[in-house]
Amino acid sequence: LIAGKEVFVASDDTSSVTNQDSIMRYAADDGSLVLLDTIGLGDTEISQEVVIESIRDVAVSAPCGIDVIIFVLRFGRITDDTIARMIYLTDFLWGRECLPNLYTVVPG
């Protein structure tokens, strides 16, 4: 939707399509948009410490900074644990300053 076409693979599986070694990247031809798909917060096969470190590393690797952070969550995958992880990211990892740029999308 953001890129105007499908650029990343989606899955209904409980594990993330993206893994620690395959952060997905899409760049518009004119350089106006770069999308990075990181490991999912709800990934059951990777420790949450590794997931959070990977998300942080991707964020700090953006040479011009980050304009928007989007969490895409499947409706059935939203748990109290997922919410607790999001609170950790916003309150302790990135700080509340990220909130104006943070969007959560729950597709139907």
mmCIF file of C-alpha atoms in Angstrom:
data_model
loop_
_atom_site.group_PDB
_atom_site.id
_atom_site.type_symbol
_atom_site.label_atom_id
_atom_site.label_comp_id
_atom_site.label_asym_id
_atom_site.label_seq_id
_atom_site.Cartn_x
_atom_site.Cartn_y
_atom_site.Cartn_z
ATOM 1 C CA LEU A 1 0.000 0.000 0.000
ATOM 2 C CA ILE A 2 2.729 2.492 0.930
ATOM 3 C CA ALA A 3 4.896 1.584 -2.065
ATOM 4 C CA GLY A 4 1.925 1.364 -4.421
ATOM 5 C CA LYS A 5 2.533 -2.338 -4.923
ATOM 6 C CA GLU A 6 3.258 -5.461 -2.874
ATOM 7 C CA VAL A 7 6.950 -5.426 -1.982
ATOM 8 C CA PHE A 8 7.157 -7.769 1.035
ATOM 9 C CA VAL A 9 5.831 -11.267 1.668
ATOM 10 C CA ALA A 10 3.091 -11.662 4.274
ATOM 11 C CA SER A 11 2.298 -14.773 6.291
ATOM 12 C CA ASP A 12 -0.365 -15.982 8.701
ATOM 13 C CA ASP A 13 2.201 -18.251 10.355
ATOM 14 C CA THR A 14 3.207 -17.648 13.975
ATOM 15 C CA SER A 15 6.815 -17.067 12.974
ATOM 16 C CA SER A 16 8.068 -14.058 11.084
ATOM 17 C CA VAL A 17 8.728 -14.240 7.330
ATOM 18 C CA THR A 18 11.751 -12.023 7.893
ATOM 19 C CA ASN A 19 14.509 -13.616 9.936
ATOM 20 C CA GLN A 20 17.655 -12.353 11.594
ATOM 21 C CA ASP A 21 19.694 -12.705 8.406
ATOM 22 C CA SER A 22 17.155 -11.384 5.911
ATOM 23 C CA ILE A 23 16.011 -7.868 6.716
ATOM 24 C CA MET A 24 13.987 -6.914 3.638
ATOM 25 C CA ARG A 25 14.510 -3.563 1.935
ATOM 26 C CA TYR A 26 12.583 -1.723 -0.769
ATOM 27 C CA ALA A 27 13.740 1.556 -2.321
ATOM 28 C CA ALA A 28 11.709 3.613 -4.778
ATOM 29 C CA ASP A 29 13.473 4.247 -8.082
ATOM 30 C CA ASP A 30 13.528 7.998 -7.445
ATOM 31 C CA GLY A 31 14.914 7.591 -3.900
ATOM 32 C CA SER A 32 11.877 9.227 -2.310
ATOM 33 C CA LEU A 33 11.001 6.194 -0.202
ATOM 34 C CA VAL A 34 12.891 3.431 1.575
ATOM 35 C CA LEU A 35 11.011 0.694 3.431
ATOM 36 C CA LEU A 36 12.702 -1.774 5.781
ATOM 37 C CA ASP A 37 10.939 -4.913 6.998
ATOM 38 C CA THR A 38 12.445 -6.174 10.247
ATOM 39 C CA ILE A 39 11.951 -9.310 12.300
ATOM 40 C CA GLY A 40 8.470 -9.455 13.800
ATOM 41 C CA LEU A 41 7.819 -8.670 17.457
ATOM 42 C CA GLY A 42 5.688 -11.790 17.792
ATOM 43 C CA ASP A 43 8.232 -14.161 16.261
ATOM 44 C CA THR A 44 8.156 -17.348 18.308
ATOM 45 C CA GLU A 45 11.414 -18.818 16.980
ATOM 46 C CA ILE A 46 13.791 -15.978 17.902
ATOM 47 C CA SER A 47 14.407 -14.556 21.370
ATOM 48 C CA GLN A 48 12.843 -11.158 21.959
ATOM 49 C CA GLU A 49 16.235 -9.717 22.882
ATOM 50 C CA VAL A 50 17.517 -10.631 19.399
ATOM 51 C CA VAL A 51 14.374 -9.201 17.770
ATOM 52 C CA ILE A 52 14.645 -5.907 19.661
ATOM 53 C CA GLU A 53 18.379 -5.619 18.922
ATOM 54 C CA SER A 54 17.707 -6.224 15.232
ATOM 55 C CA ILE A 55 14.995 -3.552 15.096
ATOM 56 C CA ARG A 56 17.290 -1.104 16.900
ATOM 57 C CA ASP A 57 20.194 -1.880 14.552
ATOM 58 C CA VAL A 58 18.017 -1.319 11.486
ATOM 59 C CA ALA A 59 16.764 1.973 12.952
ATOM 60 C CA VAL A 60 20.229 3.340 13.683
ATOM 61 C CA SER A 61 21.479 2.265 10.249
ATOM 62 C CA ALA A 62 19.095 4.652 8.455
ATOM 63 C CA PRO A 63 21.479 7.367 7.184
ATOM 64 C CA CYS A 64 18.846 10.131 7.071
ATOM 65 C CA GLY A 65 16.905 9.019 10.121
ATOM 66 C CA ILE A 66 13.448 7.502 10.309
ATOM 67 C CA ASP A 67 10.294 9.409 9.464
ATOM 68 C CA VAL A 68 7.730 6.709 10.299
ATOM 69 C CA ILE A 69 7.729 3.451 12.236
ATOM 70 C CA ILE A 70 4.898 1.075 11.360
ATOM 71 C CA PHE A 71 4.054 -2.036 13.349
ATOM 72 C CA VAL A 72 1.918 -4.419 11.313
ATOM 73 C CA LEU A 73 0.144 -6.896 13.556
ATOM 74 C CA ARG A 74 -2.270 -9.641 12.616
ATOM 75 C CA PHE A 75 -5.443 -9.403 14.659
ATOM 76 C CA GLY A 76 -5.033 -12.939 16.038
ATOM 77 C CA ARG A 77 -1.392 -12.290 16.955
ATOM 78 C CA ILE A 78 -2.012 -9.365 19.314
ATOM 79 C CA THR A 79 -1.430 -10.633 22.827
ATOM 80 C CA ASP A 80 -0.649 -9.043 26.165
ATOM 81 C CA ASP A 81 2.965 -10.037 25.527
ATOM 82 C CA THR A 82 2.982 -8.199 22.174
ATOM 83 C CA ILE A 83 1.597 -5.071 23.819
ATOM 84 C CA ALA A 84 4.218 -5.337 26.584
ATOM 85 C CA ARG A 85 6.962 -5.509 23.923
ATOM 86 C CA MET A 86 5.587 -2.429 22.167
ATOM 87 C CA ILE A 87 5.561 -0.556 25.488
ATOM 88 C CA TYR A 88 9.173 -1.625 26.048
ATOM 89 C CA LEU A 89 10.171 -0.327 22.616
ATOM 90 C CA THR A 90 8.421 3.009 23.056
ATOM 91 C CA ASP A 91 9.200 3.646 26.717
ATOM 92 C CA PHE A 92 12.687 2.216 27.054
ATOM 93 C CA LEU A 93 14.317 1.616 23.671
ATOM 94 C CA TRP A 94 13.284 4.617 21.549
ATOM 95 C CA GLY A 95 11.565 6.808 24.124
ATOM 96 C CA ARG A 96 8.214 8.521 23.941
ATOM 97 C CA GLU A 97 9.629 10.928 21.351
ATOM 98 C CA CYS A 98 8.960 8.232 18.745
ATOM 99 C CA LEU A 99 5.183 8.251 19.389
ATOM 100 C CA PRO A 100 4.277 10.967 16.847
ATOM 101 C CA ASN A 101 5.993 8.824 14.193
ATOM 102 C CA LEU A 102 4.694 5.435 15.365
ATOM 103 C CA TYR A 103 1.726 3.789 13.672
ATOM 104 C CA THR A 104 0.212 0.378 14.385
ATOM 105 C CA VAL A 105 -1.662 -1.308 11.562
ATOM 106 C CA VAL A 106 -3.922 -4.294 12.157
ATOM 107 C CA PRO A 107 -5.161 -5.613 8.788
ATOM 108 C CA GLY A 108 -8.456 -7.463 8.778
#
